[in-house]
């Protein structure tokens, strides 16, 4: 749907009538430009705007298809920009990705937002309070929108940093806490962030250094340079998060392996200790009558005392205590 539309002349907002008539007057020499904001438009709504403004067909195809890579495409008379918006969900610590597209013409701007991330109402209101910036035309809108998107990147970057610190503390804790699934989940969110921000950095630098960006007003160039600098810092952080998560995952898996080896040693030690009484019970539980120790006895004052069982029990206990002591010293128990 069309969220908002207006004419901006000398930094002031004016009501907008028929789109094609307004654009014709602007191209005929009137000052100002047209800004149309769309939110999850239907095919009919987008077709109406396209028919009135005559957007480039390749850009329209990308906008209708959606799921585009962040990019800046320059055509003969217009510029098509795709930005990936990010929204951090506090309840689940997930990142929700949306899409924001801009058609920049000689006297018009069309913003198409898909998803709930990065609403543009505040961006428009801030620009309307700065008429000097609005006088730079459609590119002032492009900068303001791109700056807002990158500011949201910075916010999500801070939230990811907190999540990363929590996972790192869990993995490196003495109790060996930590969940591989949580590490994988955060790594997936980092990669999703990376897919949104890295292509934009390359596209922006290419536009500024090799494209029409050379012809921009010096003040606008400085504004775009500032956005590129913030984006570069964010990308450096995301790359560091990705590497650190790989190291954390490796450390977690190593910790799990060490813990499993320790558990196996303990199990093996107790099995070895338990094997001795098990063996003795197995041998002497066979009802054999020809074993000397079963009838070994001593006569004391005319009374016969059978001591064979006590000797076997003492030897078994001694062997178990000996093994327990050795395993304890070696750290197996």
Tab-separated table of C-alpha atoms in Angstrom:
chain	number	residue	atom	x	y	z
A	1	UNK	CA	0.000	0.000	0.000
A	2	UNK	CA	1.023	3.636	-0.439
A	3	UNK	CA	2.091	4.782	3.023
A	4	UNK	CA	2.930	8.359	2.162
A	5	UNK	CA	3.520	10.620	-0.843
A	6	UNK	CA	4.462	14.260	-1.073
A	7	UNK	CA	6.189	16.925	-3.131
A	8	UNK	CA	9.271	18.563	-1.575
A	9	UNK	CA	10.127	22.030	-2.869
A	10	UNK	CA	12.888	24.157	-1.320
A	11	UNK	CA	12.917	21.760	1.629
A	12	UNK	CA	9.192	22.139	2.333
A	13	UNK	CA	6.534	19.444	2.118
A	14	UNK	CA	3.616	20.022	-0.254
A	15	UNK	CA	0.555	17.950	-1.017
A	16	UNK	CA	0.817	15.606	-3.986
A	17	UNK	CA	-1.884	15.286	-6.634
A	18	UNK	CA	-1.869	12.945	-9.631
A	19	UNK	CA	1.538	11.305	-9.868
A	20	UNK	CA	2.063	11.628	-13.611
A	21	UNK	CA	0.864	15.265	-13.653
A	22	UNK	CA	3.079	16.210	-10.723
A	23	UNK	CA	6.092	14.521	-12.297
A	24	UNK	CA	5.408	16.231	-15.627
A	25	UNK	CA	5.349	19.643	-13.932
A	26	UNK	CA	8.567	18.878	-12.078
A	27	UNK	CA	10.355	17.792	-15.249
A	28	UNK	CA	9.019	20.830	-17.057
A	29	UNK	CA	11.053	23.049	-14.763
A	30	UNK	CA	9.320	23.282	-11.429
A	31	UNK	CA	11.528	22.968	-8.383
A	32	UNK	CA	11.462	19.986	-6.058
A	33	UNK	CA	10.953	16.254	-6.265
A	34	UNK	CA	8.336	13.613	-5.562
A	35	UNK	CA	8.695	11.019	-2.781
A	36	UNK	CA	6.376	7.994	-2.732
A	37	UNK	CA	6.570	5.444	0.088
A	38	UNK	CA	5.194	1.910	-0.397
A	39	UNK	CA	4.857	-0.845	2.215
A	40	UNK	CA	4.376	-4.450	1.014
A	41	UNK	CA	2.607	-3.234	-2.159
A	42	UNK	CA	0.302	-5.490	-4.132
A	43	UNK	CA	0.994	-6.107	-7.815
A	44	UNK	CA	-1.767	-3.661	-8.798
A	45	UNK	CA	-0.440	-0.909	-6.517
A	46	UNK	CA	3.090	-1.313	-7.794
A	47	UNK	CA	1.889	-1.449	-11.399
A	48	UNK	CA	0.077	1.857	-10.860
A	49	UNK	CA	3.221	3.592	-9.611
A	50	UNK	CA	5.271	2.041	-12.401
A	51	UNK	CA	2.794	3.185	-15.037
A	52	UNK	CA	2.738	6.742	-13.687
A	53	UNK	CA	6.511	7.147	-13.254
A	54	UNK	CA	7.888	4.906	-16.000
A	55	UNK	CA	10.394	2.979	-13.918
A	56	UNK	CA	13.145	0.968	-15.579
A	57	UNK	CA	11.836	-2.511	-16.516
A	58	UNK	CA	14.863	-4.405	-15.169
A	59	UNK	CA	14.567	-2.618	-11.825
A	60	UNK	CA	10.837	-3.323	-11.753
A	61	UNK	CA	11.487	-7.012	-12.412
A	62	UNK	CA	13.919	-7.174	-9.477
A	63	UNK	CA	11.467	-5.330	-7.236
A	64	UNK	CA	8.574	-7.622	-8.113
A	65	UNK	CA	10.688	-10.796	-7.736
A	66	UNK	CA	12.208	-9.738	-4.411
A	67	UNK	CA	14.891	-11.562	-2.402
A	68	UNK	CA	17.600	-9.564	-4.130
A	69	UNK	CA	21.193	-9.132	-3.052
A	70	UNK	CA	22.049	-5.702	-1.646
A	71	UNK	CA	23.181	-3.627	-4.618
A	72	UNK	CA	23.173	-0.256	-6.384
A	73	UNK	CA	22.302	-0.457	-10.084
A	74	UNK	CA	22.740	2.633	-12.223
A	75	UNK	CA	20.643	2.981	-15.387
A	76	UNK	CA	20.484	5.728	-17.993
A	77	UNK	CA	18.115	8.009	-16.116
A	78	UNK	CA	17.685	6.373	-12.732
A	79	UNK	CA	19.343	4.444	-9.926
A	80	UNK	CA	17.923	1.298	-8.359
A	81	UNK	CA	19.037	0.451	-4.809
A	82	UNK	CA	18.372	-2.715	-2.815
A	83	UNK	CA	19.021	-2.663	0.932
A	84	UNK	CA	18.583	-5.572	3.333
A	85	UNK	CA	16.949	-4.474	6.582
A	86	UNK	CA	17.655	-6.219	9.876
A	87	UNK	CA	15.477	-6.434	12.982
A	88	UNK	CA	16.730	-7.947	16.242
A	89	UNK	CA	14.078	-9.925	18.145
A	90	UNK	CA	14.817	-9.715	21.873
A	91	UNK	CA	12.643	-12.673	22.879
A	92	UNK	CA	14.497	-15.198	20.696
A	93	UNK	CA	17.780	-13.380	19.948
A	94	UNK	CA	17.069	-13.962	16.251
A	95	UNK	CA	17.623	-11.583	13.360
A	96	UNK	CA	14.734	-10.961	10.987
A	97	UNK	CA	15.715	-9.878	7.488
A	98	UNK	CA	13.591	-7.610	5.328
A	99	UNK	CA	14.058	-5.716	2.101
A	100	UNK	CA	14.043	-2.057	1.194
A	101	UNK	CA	14.219	-0.881	-2.418
A	102	UNK	CA	14.608	2.636	-3.774
A	103	UNK	CA	14.001	3.969	-7.263
A	104	UNK	CA	15.945	7.212	-7.617
A	105	UNK	CA	14.996	9.325	-10.628
A	106	UNK	CA	15.752	12.840	-11.760
A	107	UNK	CA	12.724	14.248	-9.908
A	108	UNK	CA	11.312	11.373	-7.878
A	109	UNK	CA	12.058	8.810	-5.195
A	110	UNK	CA	10.076	5.613	-4.673
A	111	UNK	CA	10.769	3.558	-1.539
A	112	UNK	CA	9.407	0.018	-1.372
A	113	UNK	CA	9.635	-1.665	2.037
A	114	UNK	CA	8.979	-5.361	2.601
A	115	UNK	CA	8.926	-6.734	6.134
A	116	UNK	CA	8.658	-5.025	9.496
A	117	UNK	CA	12.267	-3.937	9.836
A	118	UNK	CA	13.457	-0.353	9.476
A	119	UNK	CA	10.251	1.749	9.215
A	120	UNK	CA	10.797	4.991	7.264
A	121	UNK	CA	8.295	7.270	8.971
A	122	UNK	CA	10.924	8.635	11.360
A	123	UNK	CA	13.390	9.043	8.484
A	124	UNK	CA	10.909	11.166	6.544
A	125	UNK	CA	10.036	13.236	9.620
A	126	UNK	CA	13.696	13.924	10.412
A	127	UNK	CA	14.377	14.998	6.849
A	128	UNK	CA	11.378	17.312	6.857
A	129	UNK	CA	12.952	19.062	9.862
A	130	UNK	CA	16.157	19.646	7.849
A	131	UNK	CA	15.147	21.599	4.727
A	132	UNK	CA	18.772	22.295	3.826
A	133	UNK	CA	19.398	18.575	3.348
A	134	UNK	CA	16.167	18.092	1.406
A	135	UNK	CA	17.339	20.687	-1.096
A	136	UNK	CA	19.926	18.165	-2.306
A	137	UNK	CA	17.035	16.290	-3.902
A	138	UNK	CA	16.401	12.555	-4.212
A	139	UNK	CA	19.968	11.648	-3.229
A	140	UNK	CA	19.356	13.250	0.165
A	141	UNK	CA	16.546	10.735	0.641
A	142	UNK	CA	18.818	7.891	-0.490
A	143	UNK	CA	21.427	8.912	2.071
A	144	UNK	CA	18.887	9.287	4.890
A	145	UNK	CA	17.374	5.849	4.193
A	146	UNK	CA	20.757	4.180	3.848
A	147	UNK	CA	22.002	5.880	7.006
A	148	UNK	CA	18.941	4.615	8.918
A	149	UNK	CA	19.523	1.060	7.663
A	150	UNK	CA	23.175	1.152	8.712
A	151	UNK	CA	22.218	2.585	12.117
A	152	UNK	CA	19.992	-0.455	12.605
A	153	UNK	CA	22.993	-2.594	11.640
A	154	UNK	CA	24.976	-0.915	14.422
A	155	UNK	CA	22.211	-1.674	16.940
A	156	UNK	CA	22.005	-5.333	15.882
A	157	UNK	CA	25.803	-5.476	16.027
A	158	UNK	CA	25.725	-4.439	19.700
A	159	UNK	CA	23.076	-7.049	20.520
A	160	UNK	CA	25.068	-9.781	18.797
A	161	UNK	CA	28.129	-8.741	20.775
A	162	UNK	CA	26.218	-9.261	24.037
A	163	UNK	CA	24.970	-12.689	22.898
A	164	UNK	CA	28.486	-13.653	21.882
A	165	UNK	CA	29.905	-12.641	25.272
A	166	UNK	CA	27.261	-14.761	27.035
A	167	UNK	CA	28.032	-17.853	24.953
A	168	UNK	CA	31.772	-17.371	25.357
A	169	UNK	CA	31.384	-17.134	29.145
A	170	UNK	CA	29.297	-20.324	29.203
A	171	UNK	CA	31.764	-22.319	27.111
A	172	UNK	CA	34.806	-21.172	29.083
A	173	UNK	CA	33.171	-21.681	32.485
A	174	UNK	CA	34.698	-24.242	34.851
A	175	UNK	CA	31.570	-26.377	34.814
A	176	UNK	CA	31.890	-26.837	31.057
A	177	UNK	CA	28.453	-25.377	30.364
A	178	UNK	CA	27.515	-24.460	26.843
A	179	UNK	CA	25.287	-25.669	24.071
A	180	UNK	CA	26.537	-26.425	20.571
A	181	UNK	CA	23.064	-25.669	19.200
A	182	UNK	CA	23.190	-22.161	20.667
A	183	UNK	CA	26.595	-21.579	19.074
A	184	UNK	CA	25.377	-22.816	15.686
A	185	UNK	CA	22.244	-20.666	15.980
A	186	UNK	CA	24.239	-17.514	16.728
A	187	UNK	CA	26.672	-18.318	13.917
A	188	UNK	CA	23.698	-18.604	11.551
A	189	UNK	CA	22.471	-15.162	12.653
A	190	UNK	CA	25.945	-13.707	12.110
A	191	UNK	CA	26.055	-15.171	8.605
A	192	UNK	CA	22.619	-13.710	7.878
A	193	UNK	CA	23.901	-10.329	9.036
A	194	UNK	CA	26.958	-10.780	6.831
A	195	UNK	CA	24.845	-11.541	3.751
A	196	UNK	CA	23.022	-8.249	4.303
A	197	UNK	CA	25.890	-5.876	5.065
A	198	UNK	CA	28.887	-7.053	3.038
A	199	UNK	CA	27.370	-6.683	-0.453
A	200	UNK	CA	26.114	-3.216	0.454
A	201	UNK	CA	29.606	-2.066	1.407
A	202	UNK	CA	31.032	-3.181	-1.936
A	203	UNK	CA	28.141	-1.649	-3.891
A	204	UNK	CA	28.370	1.678	-2.069
A	205	UNK	CA	32.124	2.020	-2.580
A	206	UNK	CA	31.760	1.137	-6.267
A	207	UNK	CA	29.004	3.712	-6.671
A	208	UNK	CA	31.026	6.401	-4.917
A	209	UNK	CA	34.357	5.738	-6.642
A	210	UNK	CA	33.422	4.629	-10.153
A	211	UNK	CA	29.817	5.588	-10.785
A	212	UNK	CA	27.831	8.757	-10.777
A	213	UNK	CA	28.910	9.328	-7.204
A	214	UNK	CA	31.799	11.391	-8.573
A	215	UNK	CA	29.318	14.020	-9.723
A	216	UNK	CA	27.626	14.369	-6.341
A	217	UNK	CA	27.680	17.586	-4.411
A	218	UNK	CA	30.602	17.608	-2.002
A	219	UNK	CA	28.309	17.711	1.058
A	220	UNK	CA	26.375	14.674	-0.170
A	221	UNK	CA	29.610	12.820	-0.908
A	222	UNK	CA	30.753	13.419	2.673
A	223	UNK	CA	27.447	12.068	3.972
A	224	UNK	CA	27.784	8.892	1.926
A	225	UNK	CA	31.412	8.527	3.016
A	226	UNK	CA	30.243	8.654	6.622
A	227	UNK	CA	27.723	5.866	5.970
A	228	UNK	CA	30.407	3.798	4.260
A	229	UNK	CA	32.721	4.277	7.238
A	230	UNK	CA	30.059	3.069	9.720
A	231	UNK	CA	29.277	0.129	7.466
A	232	UNK	CA	32.952	-0.796	7.266
A	233	UNK	CA	33.217	-0.855	11.064
A	234	UNK	CA	30.137	-3.068	11.327
A	235	UNK	CA	31.530	-5.479	8.744
A	236	UNK	CA	34.820	-5.680	10.626
A	237	UNK	CA	32.908	-6.616	13.780
A	238	UNK	CA	30.804	-9.236	11.985
A	239	UNK	CA	33.891	-10.830	10.468
A	240	UNK	CA	35.491	-10.954	13.924
A	241	UNK	CA	32.308	-12.499	15.397
A	242	UNK	CA	32.326	-15.181	12.722
A	243	UNK	CA	35.933	-16.139	13.421
A	244	UNK	CA	35.418	-16.025	17.192
A	245	UNK	CA	32.337	-18.244	16.981
A	246	UNK	CA	34.343	-20.779	14.996
A	247	UNK	CA	36.996	-20.763	17.741
A	248	UNK	CA	34.332	-20.993	20.476
A	249	UNK	CA	32.687	-23.944	18.732
A	250	UNK	CA	36.057	-25.670	18.403
A	251	UNK	CA	36.802	-25.051	22.089
A	252	UNK	CA	33.362	-26.356	23.074
A	253	UNK	CA	33.766	-29.546	21.036
A	254	UNK	CA	37.234	-30.054	22.520
A	255	UNK	CA	35.828	-29.584	26.022
A	256	UNK	CA	33.075	-32.102	25.309
A	257	UNK	CA	35.640	-34.582	23.958
A	258	UNK	CA	37.848	-34.165	27.031
A	259	UNK	CA	34.852	-34.650	29.320
A	260	UNK	CA	33.824	-37.777	27.441
A	261	UNK	CA	37.353	-39.185	27.738
A	262	UNK	CA	37.328	-38.449	31.462
A	263	UNK	CA	33.987	-40.211	31.852
A	264	UNK	CA	35.240	-43.210	29.893
A	265	UNK	CA	38.336	-43.447	32.118
A	266	UNK	CA	36.155	-43.427	35.241
A	267	UNK	CA	33.862	-46.060	33.806
A	268	UNK	CA	36.830	-48.222	32.796
A	269	UNK	CA	38.399	-47.872	36.244
A	270	UNK	CA	35.218	-48.925	38.054
A	271	UNK	CA	34.749	-51.808	35.618
A	272	UNK	CA	38.296	-53.017	36.368
A	273	UNK	CA	37.691	-52.799	40.119
A	274	UNK	CA	34.342	-54.568	39.857
A	275	UNK	CA	35.879	-57.329	37.708
A	276	UNK	CA	37.810	-58.806	40.662
A	277	UNK	CA	34.842	-59.580	42.972
A	278	UNK	CA	32.862	-60.592	39.891
A	279	UNK	CA	35.538	-63.113	38.947
A	280	UNK	CA	35.800	-64.483	42.459
A	281	UNK	CA	32.035	-64.783	42.774
A	282	UNK	CA	31.938	-66.507	39.412
A	283	UNK	CA	34.552	-69.085	40.362
A	284	UNK	CA	33.350	-69.882	43.876
A	285	UNK	CA	29.733	-69.848	42.892
A	286	UNK	CA	30.100	-72.990	40.766
A	287	UNK	CA	29.511	-75.442	43.666
A	288	UNK	CA	32.941	-77.048	43.239
A	289	UNK	CA	33.975	-79.352	46.139
A	290	UNK	CA	37.550	-80.026	45.191
A	291	UNK	CA	38.963	-76.609	46.049
A	292	UNK	CA	41.367	-76.904	49.021
A	293	UNK	CA	40.596	-73.456	50.348
A	294	UNK	CA	36.953	-74.387	50.793
A	295	UNK	CA	37.814	-77.038	53.385
A	296	UNK	CA	40.943	-75.405	54.815
A	297	UNK	CA	40.588	-75.207	58.571
A	298	UNK	CA	42.480	-75.041	61.829
A	299	UNK	CA	41.709	-76.916	65.018
A	300	UNK	CA	41.723	-74.748	68.095
A	301	UNK	CA	41.010	-76.440	71.412
A	302	UNK	CA	39.104	-79.178	69.713
A	303	UNK	CA	37.041	-76.781	67.601
A	304	UNK	CA	37.425	-76.723	63.806
A	305	UNK	CA	37.561	-73.256	62.285
A	306	UNK	CA	37.227	-72.936	58.487
A	307	UNK	CA	39.139	-69.871	57.293
A	308	UNK	CA	39.295	-70.369	53.521
A	309	UNK	CA	36.386	-68.056	52.740
A	310	UNK	CA	37.869	-65.298	54.891
A	311	UNK	CA	41.201	-65.550	53.104
A	312	UNK	CA	39.543	-65.270	49.686
A	313	UNK	CA	37.465	-62.310	50.889
A	314	UNK	CA	40.541	-60.565	52.303
A	315	UNK	CA	42.534	-61.087	49.113
A	316	UNK	CA	39.631	-59.782	46.990
A	317	UNK	CA	39.225	-56.696	49.163
A	318	UNK	CA	42.980	-56.027	49.083
A	319	UNK	CA	43.066	-56.255	45.289
A	320	UNK	CA	40.105	-53.868	44.953
A	321	UNK	CA	41.647	-51.339	47.359
A	322	UNK	CA	44.963	-51.559	45.507
A	323	UNK	CA	43.336	-50.852	42.139
A	324	UNK	CA	41.223	-48.034	43.560
A	325	UNK	CA	44.352	-46.388	45.009
A	326	UNK	CA	46.252	-46.627	41.715
A	327	UNK	CA	43.371	-45.245	39.656
A	328	UNK	CA	42.864	-42.414	42.142
A	329	UNK	CA	46.503	-41.381	41.944
A	330	UNK	CA	46.449	-41.470	38.152
A	331	UNK	CA	43.377	-39.215	38.037
A	332	UNK	CA	41.009	-41.786	36.585
A	333	UNK	CA	38.717	-41.530	39.604
